[in-house]
PDB file of C-alpha atoms in Angstrom:
ATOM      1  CA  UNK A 997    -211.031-155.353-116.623  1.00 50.00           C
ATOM      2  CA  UNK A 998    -207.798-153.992-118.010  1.00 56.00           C
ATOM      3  CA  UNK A 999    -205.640-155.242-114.540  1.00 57.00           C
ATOM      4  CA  UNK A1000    -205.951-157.302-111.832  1.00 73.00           C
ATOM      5  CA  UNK A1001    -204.367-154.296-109.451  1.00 76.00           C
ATOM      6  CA  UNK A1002    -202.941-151.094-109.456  1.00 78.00           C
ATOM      7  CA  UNK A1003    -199.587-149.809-107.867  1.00 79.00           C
ATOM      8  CA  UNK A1004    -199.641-145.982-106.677  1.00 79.00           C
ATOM      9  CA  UNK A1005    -196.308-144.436-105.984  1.00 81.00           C
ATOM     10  CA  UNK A1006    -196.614-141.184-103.811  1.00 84.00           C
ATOM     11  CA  UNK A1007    -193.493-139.456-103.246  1.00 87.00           C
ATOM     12  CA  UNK A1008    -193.739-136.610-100.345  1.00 85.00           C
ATOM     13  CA  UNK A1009    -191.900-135.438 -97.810  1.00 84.00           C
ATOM     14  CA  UNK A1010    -193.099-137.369 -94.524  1.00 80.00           C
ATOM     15  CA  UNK A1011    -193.898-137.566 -91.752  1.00 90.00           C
ATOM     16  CA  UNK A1012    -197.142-139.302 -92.660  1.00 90.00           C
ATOM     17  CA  UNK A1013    -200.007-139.573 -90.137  1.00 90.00           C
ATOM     18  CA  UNK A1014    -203.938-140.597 -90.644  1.00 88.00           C
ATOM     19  CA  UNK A1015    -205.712-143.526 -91.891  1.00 84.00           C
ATOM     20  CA  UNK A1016    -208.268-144.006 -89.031  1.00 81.00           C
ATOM     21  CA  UNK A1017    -208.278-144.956 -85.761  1.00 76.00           C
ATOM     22  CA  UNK A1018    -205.423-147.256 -84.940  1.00 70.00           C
ATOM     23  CA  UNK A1019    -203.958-149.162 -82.001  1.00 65.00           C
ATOM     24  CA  UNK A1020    -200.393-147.893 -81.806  1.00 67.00           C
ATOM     25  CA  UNK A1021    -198.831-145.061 -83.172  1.00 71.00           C
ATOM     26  CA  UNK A1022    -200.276-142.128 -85.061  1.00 80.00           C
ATOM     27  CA  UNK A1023    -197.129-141.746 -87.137  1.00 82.00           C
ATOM     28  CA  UNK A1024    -197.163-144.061 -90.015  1.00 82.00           C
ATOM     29  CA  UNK A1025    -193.836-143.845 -91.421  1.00 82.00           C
ATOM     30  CA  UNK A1026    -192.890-147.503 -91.768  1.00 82.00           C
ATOM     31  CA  UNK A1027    -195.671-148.796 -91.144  1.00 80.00           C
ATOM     32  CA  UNK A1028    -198.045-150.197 -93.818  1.00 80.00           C
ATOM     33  CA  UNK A1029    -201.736-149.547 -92.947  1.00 79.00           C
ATOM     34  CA  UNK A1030    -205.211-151.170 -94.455  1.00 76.00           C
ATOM     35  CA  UNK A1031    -208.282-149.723 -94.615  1.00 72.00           C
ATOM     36  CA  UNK A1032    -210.394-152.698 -93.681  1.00 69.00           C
ATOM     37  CA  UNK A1033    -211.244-152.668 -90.171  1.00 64.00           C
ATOM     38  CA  UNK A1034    -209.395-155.768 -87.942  1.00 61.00           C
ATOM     39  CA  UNK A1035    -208.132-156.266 -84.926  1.00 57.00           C
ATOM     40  CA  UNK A1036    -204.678-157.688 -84.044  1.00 53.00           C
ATOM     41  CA  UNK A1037    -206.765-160.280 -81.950  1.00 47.00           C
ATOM     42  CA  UNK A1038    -207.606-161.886 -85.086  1.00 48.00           C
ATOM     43  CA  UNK A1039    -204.615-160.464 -87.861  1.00 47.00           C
ATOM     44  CA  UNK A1040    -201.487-162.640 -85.597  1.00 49.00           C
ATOM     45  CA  UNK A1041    -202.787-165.941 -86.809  1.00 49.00           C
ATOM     46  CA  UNK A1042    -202.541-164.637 -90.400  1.00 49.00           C
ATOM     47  CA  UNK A1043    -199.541-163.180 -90.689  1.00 48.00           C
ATOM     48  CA  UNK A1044    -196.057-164.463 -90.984  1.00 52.00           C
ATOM     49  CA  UNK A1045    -194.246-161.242 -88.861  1.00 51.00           C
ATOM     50  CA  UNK A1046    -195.339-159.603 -85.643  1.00 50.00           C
ATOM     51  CA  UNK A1047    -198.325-157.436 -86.806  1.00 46.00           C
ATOM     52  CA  UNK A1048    -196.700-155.077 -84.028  1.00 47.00           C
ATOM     53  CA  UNK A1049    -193.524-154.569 -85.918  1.00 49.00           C
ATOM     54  CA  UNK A1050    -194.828-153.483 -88.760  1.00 48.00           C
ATOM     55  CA  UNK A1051    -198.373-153.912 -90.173  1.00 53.00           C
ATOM     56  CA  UNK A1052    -201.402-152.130 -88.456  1.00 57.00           C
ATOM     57  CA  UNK A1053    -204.866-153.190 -88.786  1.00 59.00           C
ATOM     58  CA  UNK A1054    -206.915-150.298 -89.162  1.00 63.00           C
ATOM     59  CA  UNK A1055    -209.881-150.116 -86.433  1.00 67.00           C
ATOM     60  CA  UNK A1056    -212.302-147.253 -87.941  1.00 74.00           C
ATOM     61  CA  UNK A1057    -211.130-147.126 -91.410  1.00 77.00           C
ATOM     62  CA  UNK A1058    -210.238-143.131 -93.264  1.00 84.00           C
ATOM     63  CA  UNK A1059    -208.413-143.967 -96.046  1.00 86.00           C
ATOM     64  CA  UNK A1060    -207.231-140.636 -95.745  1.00 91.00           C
ATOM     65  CA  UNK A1061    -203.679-139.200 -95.220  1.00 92.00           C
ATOM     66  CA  UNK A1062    -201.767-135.725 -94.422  1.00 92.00           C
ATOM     67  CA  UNK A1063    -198.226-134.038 -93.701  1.00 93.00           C
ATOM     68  CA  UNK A1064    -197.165-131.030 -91.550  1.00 92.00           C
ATOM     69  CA  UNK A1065    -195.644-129.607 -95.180  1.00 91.00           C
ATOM     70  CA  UNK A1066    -199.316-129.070 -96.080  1.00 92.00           C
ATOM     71  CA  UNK A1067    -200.140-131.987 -98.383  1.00 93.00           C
ATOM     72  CA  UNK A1068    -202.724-134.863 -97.888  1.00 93.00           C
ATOM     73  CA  UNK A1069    -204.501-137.483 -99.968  1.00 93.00           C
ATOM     74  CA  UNK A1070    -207.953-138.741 -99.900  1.00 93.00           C
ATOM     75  CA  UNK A1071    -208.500-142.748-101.491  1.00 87.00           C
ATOM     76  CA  UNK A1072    -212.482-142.311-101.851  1.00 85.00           C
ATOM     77  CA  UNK A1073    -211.976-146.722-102.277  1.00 78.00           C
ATOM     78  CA  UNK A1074    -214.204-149.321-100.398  1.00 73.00           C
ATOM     79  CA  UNK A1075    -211.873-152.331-101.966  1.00 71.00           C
ATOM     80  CA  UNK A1076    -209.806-153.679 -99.642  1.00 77.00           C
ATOM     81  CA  UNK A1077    -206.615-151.186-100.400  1.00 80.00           C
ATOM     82  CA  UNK A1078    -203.251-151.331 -98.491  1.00 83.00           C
ATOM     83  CA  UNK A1079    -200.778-148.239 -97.903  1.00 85.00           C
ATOM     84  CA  UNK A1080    -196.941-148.734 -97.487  1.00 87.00           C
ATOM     85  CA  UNK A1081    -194.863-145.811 -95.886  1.00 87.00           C
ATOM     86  CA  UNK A1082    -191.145-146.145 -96.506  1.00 85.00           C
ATOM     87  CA  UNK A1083    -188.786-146.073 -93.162  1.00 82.00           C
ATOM     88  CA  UNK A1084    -187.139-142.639 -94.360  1.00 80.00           C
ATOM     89  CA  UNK A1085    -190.817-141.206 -94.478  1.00 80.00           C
ATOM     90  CA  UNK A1086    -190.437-139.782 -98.277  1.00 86.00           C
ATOM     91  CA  UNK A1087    -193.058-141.775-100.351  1.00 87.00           C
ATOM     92  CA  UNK A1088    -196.483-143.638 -99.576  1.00 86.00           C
ATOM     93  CA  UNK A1089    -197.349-147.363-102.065  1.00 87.00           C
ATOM     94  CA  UNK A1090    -200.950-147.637-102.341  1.00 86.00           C
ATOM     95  CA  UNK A1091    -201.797-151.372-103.618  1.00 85.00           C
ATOM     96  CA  UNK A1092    -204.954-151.538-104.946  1.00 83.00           C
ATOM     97  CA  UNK A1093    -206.976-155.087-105.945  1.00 81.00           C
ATOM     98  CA  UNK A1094    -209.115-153.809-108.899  1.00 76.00           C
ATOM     99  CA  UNK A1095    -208.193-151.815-112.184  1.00 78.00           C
ATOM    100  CA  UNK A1096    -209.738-148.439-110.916  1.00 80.00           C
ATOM    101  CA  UNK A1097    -209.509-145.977-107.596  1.00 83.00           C
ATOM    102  CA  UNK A1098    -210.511-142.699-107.341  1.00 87.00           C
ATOM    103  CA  UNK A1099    -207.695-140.396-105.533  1.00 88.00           C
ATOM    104  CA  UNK A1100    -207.945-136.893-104.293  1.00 93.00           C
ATOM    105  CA  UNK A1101    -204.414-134.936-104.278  1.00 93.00           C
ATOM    106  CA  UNK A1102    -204.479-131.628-102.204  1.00 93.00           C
ATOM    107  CA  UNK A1103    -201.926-129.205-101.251  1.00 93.00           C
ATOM    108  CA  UNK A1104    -201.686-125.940 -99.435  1.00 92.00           C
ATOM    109  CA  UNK A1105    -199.638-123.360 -97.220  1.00 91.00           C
ATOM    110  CA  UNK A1106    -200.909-126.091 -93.543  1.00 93.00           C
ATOM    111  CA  UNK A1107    -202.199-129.122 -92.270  1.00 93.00           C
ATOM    112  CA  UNK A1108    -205.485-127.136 -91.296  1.00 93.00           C
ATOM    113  CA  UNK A1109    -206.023-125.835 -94.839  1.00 94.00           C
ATOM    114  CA  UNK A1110    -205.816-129.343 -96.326  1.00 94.00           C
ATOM    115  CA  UNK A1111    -208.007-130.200 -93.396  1.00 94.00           C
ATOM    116  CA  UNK A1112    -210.792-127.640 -94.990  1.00 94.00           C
ATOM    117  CA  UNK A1113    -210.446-129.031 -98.155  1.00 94.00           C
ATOM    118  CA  UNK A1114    -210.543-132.491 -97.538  1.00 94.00           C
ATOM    119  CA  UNK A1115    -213.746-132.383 -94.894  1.00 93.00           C
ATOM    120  CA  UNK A1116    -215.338-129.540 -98.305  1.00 93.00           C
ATOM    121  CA  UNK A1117    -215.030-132.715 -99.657  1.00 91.00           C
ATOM    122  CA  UNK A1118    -216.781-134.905 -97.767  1.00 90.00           C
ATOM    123  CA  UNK A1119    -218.732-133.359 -95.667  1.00 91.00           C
ATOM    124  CA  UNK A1120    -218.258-131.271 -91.709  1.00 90.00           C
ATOM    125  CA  UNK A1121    -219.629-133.451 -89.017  1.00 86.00           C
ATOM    126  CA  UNK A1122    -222.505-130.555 -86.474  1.00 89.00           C
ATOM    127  CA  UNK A1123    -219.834-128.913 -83.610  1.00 89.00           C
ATOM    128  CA  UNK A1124    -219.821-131.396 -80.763  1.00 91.00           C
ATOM    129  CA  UNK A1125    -221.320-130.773 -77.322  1.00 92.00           C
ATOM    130  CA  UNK A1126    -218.790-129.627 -74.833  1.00 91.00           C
ATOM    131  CA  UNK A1127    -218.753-132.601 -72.912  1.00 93.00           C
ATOM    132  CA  UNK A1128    -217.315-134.259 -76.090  1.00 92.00           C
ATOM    133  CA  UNK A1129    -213.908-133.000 -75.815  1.00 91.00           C
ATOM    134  CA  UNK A1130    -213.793-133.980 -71.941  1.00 90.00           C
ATOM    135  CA  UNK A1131    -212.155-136.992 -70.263  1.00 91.00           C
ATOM    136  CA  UNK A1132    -214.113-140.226 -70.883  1.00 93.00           C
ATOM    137  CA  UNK A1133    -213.077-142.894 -68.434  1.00 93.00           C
ATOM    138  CA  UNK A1134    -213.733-146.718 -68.562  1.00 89.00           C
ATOM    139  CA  UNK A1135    -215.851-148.457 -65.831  1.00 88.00           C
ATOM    140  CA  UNK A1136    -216.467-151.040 -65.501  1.00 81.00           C
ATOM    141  CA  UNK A1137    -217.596-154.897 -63.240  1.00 81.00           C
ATOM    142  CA  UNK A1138    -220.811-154.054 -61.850  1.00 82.00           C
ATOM    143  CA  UNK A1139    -222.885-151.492 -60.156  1.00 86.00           C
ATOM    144  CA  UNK A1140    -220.945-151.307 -57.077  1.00 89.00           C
ATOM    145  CA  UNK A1141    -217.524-150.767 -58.913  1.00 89.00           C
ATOM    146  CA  UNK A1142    -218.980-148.153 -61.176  1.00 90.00           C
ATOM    147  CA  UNK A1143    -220.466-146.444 -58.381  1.00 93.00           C
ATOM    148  CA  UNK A1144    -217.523-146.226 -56.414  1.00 94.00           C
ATOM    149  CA  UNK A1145    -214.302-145.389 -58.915  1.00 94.00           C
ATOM    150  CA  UNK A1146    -217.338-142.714 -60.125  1.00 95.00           C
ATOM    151  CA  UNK A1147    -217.362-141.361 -56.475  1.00 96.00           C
ATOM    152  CA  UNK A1148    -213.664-141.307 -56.963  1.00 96.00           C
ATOM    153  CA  UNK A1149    -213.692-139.341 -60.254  1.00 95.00           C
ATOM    154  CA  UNK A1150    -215.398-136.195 -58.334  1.00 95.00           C
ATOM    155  CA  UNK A1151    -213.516-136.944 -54.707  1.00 95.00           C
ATOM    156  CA  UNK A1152    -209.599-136.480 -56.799  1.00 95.00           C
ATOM    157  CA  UNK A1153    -211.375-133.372 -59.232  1.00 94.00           C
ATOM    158  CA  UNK A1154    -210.137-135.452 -62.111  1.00 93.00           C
ATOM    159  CA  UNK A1155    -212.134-133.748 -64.951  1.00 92.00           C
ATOM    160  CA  UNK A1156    -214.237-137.134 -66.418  1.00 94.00           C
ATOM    161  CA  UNK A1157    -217.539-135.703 -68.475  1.00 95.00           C
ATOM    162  CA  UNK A1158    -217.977-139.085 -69.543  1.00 95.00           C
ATOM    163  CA  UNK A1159    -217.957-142.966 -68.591  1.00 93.00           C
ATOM    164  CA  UNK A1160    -218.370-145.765 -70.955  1.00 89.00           C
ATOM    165  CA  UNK A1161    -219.787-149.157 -70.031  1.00 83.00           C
ATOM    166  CA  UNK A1162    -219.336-152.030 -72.356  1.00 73.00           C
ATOM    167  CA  UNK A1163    -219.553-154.892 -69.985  1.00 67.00           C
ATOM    168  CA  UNK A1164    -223.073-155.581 -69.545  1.00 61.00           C
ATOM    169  CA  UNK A1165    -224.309-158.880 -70.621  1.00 58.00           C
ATOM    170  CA  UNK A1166    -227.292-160.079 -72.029  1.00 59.00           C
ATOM    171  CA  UNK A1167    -227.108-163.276 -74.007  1.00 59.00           C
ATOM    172  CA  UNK A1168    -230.599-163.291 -75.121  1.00 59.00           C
ATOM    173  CA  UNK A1169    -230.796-159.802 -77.067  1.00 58.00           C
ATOM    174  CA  UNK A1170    -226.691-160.132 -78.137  1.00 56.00           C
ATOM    175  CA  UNK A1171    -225.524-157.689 -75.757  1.00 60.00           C
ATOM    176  CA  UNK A1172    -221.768-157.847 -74.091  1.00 57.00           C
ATOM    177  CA  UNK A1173    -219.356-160.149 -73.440  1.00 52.00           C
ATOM    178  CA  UNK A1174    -219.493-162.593 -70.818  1.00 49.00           C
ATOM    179  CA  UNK A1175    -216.032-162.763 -70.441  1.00 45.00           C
ATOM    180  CA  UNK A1176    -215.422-159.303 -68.890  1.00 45.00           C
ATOM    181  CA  UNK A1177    -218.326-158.999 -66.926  1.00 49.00           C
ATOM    182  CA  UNK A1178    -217.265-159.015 -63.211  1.00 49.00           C
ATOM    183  CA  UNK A1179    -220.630-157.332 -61.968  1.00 59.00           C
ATOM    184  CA  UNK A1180    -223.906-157.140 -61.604  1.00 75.00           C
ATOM    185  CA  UNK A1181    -225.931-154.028 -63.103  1.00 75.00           C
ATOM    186  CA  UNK A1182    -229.116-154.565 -61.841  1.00 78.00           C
ATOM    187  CA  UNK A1183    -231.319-152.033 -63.185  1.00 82.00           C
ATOM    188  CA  UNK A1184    -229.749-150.127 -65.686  1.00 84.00           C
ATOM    189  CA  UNK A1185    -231.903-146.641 -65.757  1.00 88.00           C
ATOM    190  CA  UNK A1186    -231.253-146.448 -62.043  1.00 89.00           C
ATOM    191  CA  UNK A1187    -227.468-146.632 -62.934  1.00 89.00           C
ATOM    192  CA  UNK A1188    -227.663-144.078 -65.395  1.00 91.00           C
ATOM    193  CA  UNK A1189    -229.729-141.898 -63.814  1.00 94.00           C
ATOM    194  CA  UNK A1190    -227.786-141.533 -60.823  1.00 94.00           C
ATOM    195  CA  UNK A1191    -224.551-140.858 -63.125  1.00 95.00           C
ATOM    196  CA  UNK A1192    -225.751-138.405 -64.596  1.00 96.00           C
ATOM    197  CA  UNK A1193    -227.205-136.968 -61.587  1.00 96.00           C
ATOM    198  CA  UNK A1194    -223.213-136.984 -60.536  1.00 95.00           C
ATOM    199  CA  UNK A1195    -222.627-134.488 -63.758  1.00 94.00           C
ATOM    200  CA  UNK A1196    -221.587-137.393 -66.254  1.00 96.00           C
ATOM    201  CA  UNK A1197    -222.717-138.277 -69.112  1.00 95.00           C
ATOM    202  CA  UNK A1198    -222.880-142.196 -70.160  1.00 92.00           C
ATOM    203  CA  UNK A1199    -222.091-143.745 -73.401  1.00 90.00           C
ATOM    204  CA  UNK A1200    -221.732-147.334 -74.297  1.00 85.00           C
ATOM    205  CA  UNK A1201    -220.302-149.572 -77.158  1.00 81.00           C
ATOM    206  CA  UNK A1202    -221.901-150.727 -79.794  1.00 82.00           C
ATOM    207  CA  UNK A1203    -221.100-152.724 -82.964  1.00 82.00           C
ATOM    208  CA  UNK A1204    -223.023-154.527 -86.050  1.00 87.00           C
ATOM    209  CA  UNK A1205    -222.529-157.875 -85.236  1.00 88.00           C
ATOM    210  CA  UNK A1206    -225.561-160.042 -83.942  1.00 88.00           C
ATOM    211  CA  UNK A1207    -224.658-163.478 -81.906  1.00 86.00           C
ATOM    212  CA  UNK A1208    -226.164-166.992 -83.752  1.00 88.00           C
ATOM    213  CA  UNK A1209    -227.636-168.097 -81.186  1.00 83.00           C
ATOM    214  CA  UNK A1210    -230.390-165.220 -79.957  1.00 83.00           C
ATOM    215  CA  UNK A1211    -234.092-164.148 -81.042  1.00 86.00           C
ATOM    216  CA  UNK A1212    -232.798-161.049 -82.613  1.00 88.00           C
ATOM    217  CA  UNK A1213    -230.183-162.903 -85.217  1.00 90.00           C
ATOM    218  CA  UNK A1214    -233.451-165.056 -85.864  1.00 92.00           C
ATOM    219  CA  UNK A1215    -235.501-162.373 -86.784  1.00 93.00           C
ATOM    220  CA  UNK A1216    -232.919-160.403 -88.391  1.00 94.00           C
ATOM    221  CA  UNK A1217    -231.969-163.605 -90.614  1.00 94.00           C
ATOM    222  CA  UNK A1218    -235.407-164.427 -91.602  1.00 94.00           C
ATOM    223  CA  UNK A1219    -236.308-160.684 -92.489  1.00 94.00           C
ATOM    224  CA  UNK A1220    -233.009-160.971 -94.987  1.00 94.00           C
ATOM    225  CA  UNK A1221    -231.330-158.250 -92.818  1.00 95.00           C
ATOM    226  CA  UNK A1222    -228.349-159.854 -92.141  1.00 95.00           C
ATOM    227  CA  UNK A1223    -225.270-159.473 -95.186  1.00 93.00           C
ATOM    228  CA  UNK A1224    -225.143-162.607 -97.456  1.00 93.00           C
ATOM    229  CA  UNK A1225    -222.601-164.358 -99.032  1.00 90.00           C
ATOM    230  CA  UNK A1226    -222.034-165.097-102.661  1.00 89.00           C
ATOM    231  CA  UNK A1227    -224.001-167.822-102.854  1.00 90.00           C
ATOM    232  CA  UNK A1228    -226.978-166.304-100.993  1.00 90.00           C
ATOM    233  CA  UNK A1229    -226.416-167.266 -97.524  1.00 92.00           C
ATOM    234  CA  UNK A1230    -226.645-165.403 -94.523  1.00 93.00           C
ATOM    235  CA  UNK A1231    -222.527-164.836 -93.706  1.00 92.00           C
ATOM    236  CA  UNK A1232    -220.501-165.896 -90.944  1.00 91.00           C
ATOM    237  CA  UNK A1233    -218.114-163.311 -90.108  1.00 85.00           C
ATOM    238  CA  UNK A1234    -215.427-163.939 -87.774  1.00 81.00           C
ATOM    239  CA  UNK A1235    -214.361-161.129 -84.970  1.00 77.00           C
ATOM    240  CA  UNK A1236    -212.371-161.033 -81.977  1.00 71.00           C
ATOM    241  CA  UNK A1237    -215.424-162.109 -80.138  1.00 72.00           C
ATOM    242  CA  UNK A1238    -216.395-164.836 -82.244  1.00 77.00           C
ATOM    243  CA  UNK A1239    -217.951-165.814 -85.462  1.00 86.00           C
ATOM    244  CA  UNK A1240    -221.571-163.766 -85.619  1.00 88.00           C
ATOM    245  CA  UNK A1241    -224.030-162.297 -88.761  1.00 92.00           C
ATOM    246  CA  UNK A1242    -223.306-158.843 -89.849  1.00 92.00           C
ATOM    247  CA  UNK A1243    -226.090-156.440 -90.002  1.00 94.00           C
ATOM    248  CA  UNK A1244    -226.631-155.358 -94.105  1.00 94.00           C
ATOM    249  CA  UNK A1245    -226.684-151.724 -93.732  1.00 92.00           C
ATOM    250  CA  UNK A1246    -227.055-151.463 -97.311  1.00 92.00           C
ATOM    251  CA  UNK A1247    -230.358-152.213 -96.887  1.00 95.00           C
ATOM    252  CA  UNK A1248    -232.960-149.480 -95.870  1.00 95.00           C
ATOM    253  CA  UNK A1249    -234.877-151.939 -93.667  1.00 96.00           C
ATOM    254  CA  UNK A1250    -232.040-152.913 -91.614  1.00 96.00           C
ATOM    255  CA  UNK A1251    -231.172-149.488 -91.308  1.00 95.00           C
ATOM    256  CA  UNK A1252    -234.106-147.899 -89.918  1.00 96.00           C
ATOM    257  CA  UNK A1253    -234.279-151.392 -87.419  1.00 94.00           C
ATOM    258  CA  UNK A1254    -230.561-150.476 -86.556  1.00 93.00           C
ATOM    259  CA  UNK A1255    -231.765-146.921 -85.881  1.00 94.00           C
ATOM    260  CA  UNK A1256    -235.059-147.663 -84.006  1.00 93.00           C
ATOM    261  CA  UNK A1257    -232.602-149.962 -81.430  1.00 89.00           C
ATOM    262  CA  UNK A1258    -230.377-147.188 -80.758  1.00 89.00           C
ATOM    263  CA  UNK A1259    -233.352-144.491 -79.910  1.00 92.00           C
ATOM    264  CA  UNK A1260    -234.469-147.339 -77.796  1.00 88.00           C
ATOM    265  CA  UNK A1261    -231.271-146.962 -75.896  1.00 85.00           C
ATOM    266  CA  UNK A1262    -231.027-143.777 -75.335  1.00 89.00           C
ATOM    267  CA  UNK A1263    -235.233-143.406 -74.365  1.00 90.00           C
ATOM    268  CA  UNK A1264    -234.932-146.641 -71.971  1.00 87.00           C
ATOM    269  CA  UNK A1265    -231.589-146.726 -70.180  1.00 85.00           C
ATOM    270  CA  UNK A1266    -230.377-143.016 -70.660  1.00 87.00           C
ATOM    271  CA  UNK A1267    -227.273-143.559 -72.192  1.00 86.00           C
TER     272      UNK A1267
END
């Protein structure tokens, strides 16, 4: 190793915007951006300022980042890299923690050409259904509630193609969050069924993180398909929700498990 880090200087002229999915505002000029996924939830008790004024945990991480003037910038980096916009918008600092990254520089006549290039790059995503580009509305605490604001939804001709549930719980098989379920769900194909009967289509939330204290983070751990630290132990990664194991997804084994539980959703409850 030559350095410990590396110090990018970017001079453009802003406004900047991209970097993932964040929490506040899709202009980053000012800001300074990671692309390590974290929410606020757990990034105030680490930092000295409001994470609000300034710094923006990135929630689906694109280390990726474009103008209107046509010119965008692609960090193909895993490390743990941070991206500083200046307040007049003119130049981007990309602090690295390694001697190497890999940039891609583009440039052309719009944003949508530097679009084509950068997704040539990396690949185009199949054209999404339809429904995809609807409204998707939250609902949520129980059966009865979901039933009704869905009733709603068609009664006012708001134009919702999809509703998301995320507060079922389940303890045992590391499913939702007791502390925003308000309802009871009772059986969940029924529920589905008869939203989609309604002309909605259902979706749910789902992350790799796997609760201590269930079957499945039992099996998982003893089938070495949970990420390990460096000293070989399976890792305790803290979350807003709590500390949990993190499913390896380097490994092909945990992949295909990971793959086999969400076909099971979709076959069993519809979603």
């Amino acid at each position: 190793r030559v350095v410990d880090s590396i110090q990018l200087v970017i001079i453009a002229a802003g406004p900047f915007y991209g970097g993932g999915e964040m929490f506040k505002s899709t202009r980053l000029d000012v800001r300074t951006v990671s692309n390590q996924p974290n929410d606020h939830f757990m990034a105030r008790s680490s930092l000295k300022e409001d994470p609000l004024s300034r710094y923006e945990p990135t929630y689906l991480l694109v280390p990726f980042y474009i103008t209107p003037g046509g010119q965008g910038w692609y960090m193909d980096e895993a490390a743990s890299l941070t991206v500083r916009f200046d307040d007049e918008g003119n130049s981007m600092n990309v602090s690295v923690p390694g001697d190497r990254i890999r940039v891609f520089s583009m440039a052309d006549e719009n944003p949508k050409k530097v679009l084509e290039t950068y997704t040539g790059l990396i690949g185009r995503q199949p054209p999404l259904p339809e429904w995809a580009f609807g409204v998707w509305v939250n609902l949520l605490e129980g059966m009865e509630s979901v039933y009704e604001k869905a009733a709603l939804l068609k009664e006012w001709d708001i134009p919702a193609s999809a509703i998301w549930l995320f507060d079922l719980d389940d303890p045992a098989t590391s499913t939702g969050w007791t502390n925003w379920s308000r309802g009871y769900y009772g059986n969940i194909r029924t529920l589905t069924d008869s939203l989609h009967q309604m002309g909605f289509k259902i979706m749910v939330w789902i992350c790799p993180f796997v609760s201590p204290d269930c079957d499945v983070y039992r099996y998982l751990e003893k089938q070495k398909m949970l990420l390990r630290d460096p000293d070989g132990q399976t890792a305790i990664v803290r979350w807003w929700n709590g500390a949990s194991g993190l499913l390896d997804l380097t490994n092909e084994t945990t992949v295909l498990w990971f793959k086999a539980r969400l076909d099971y959703l979709q076959t069993e409850y519809g979603v």
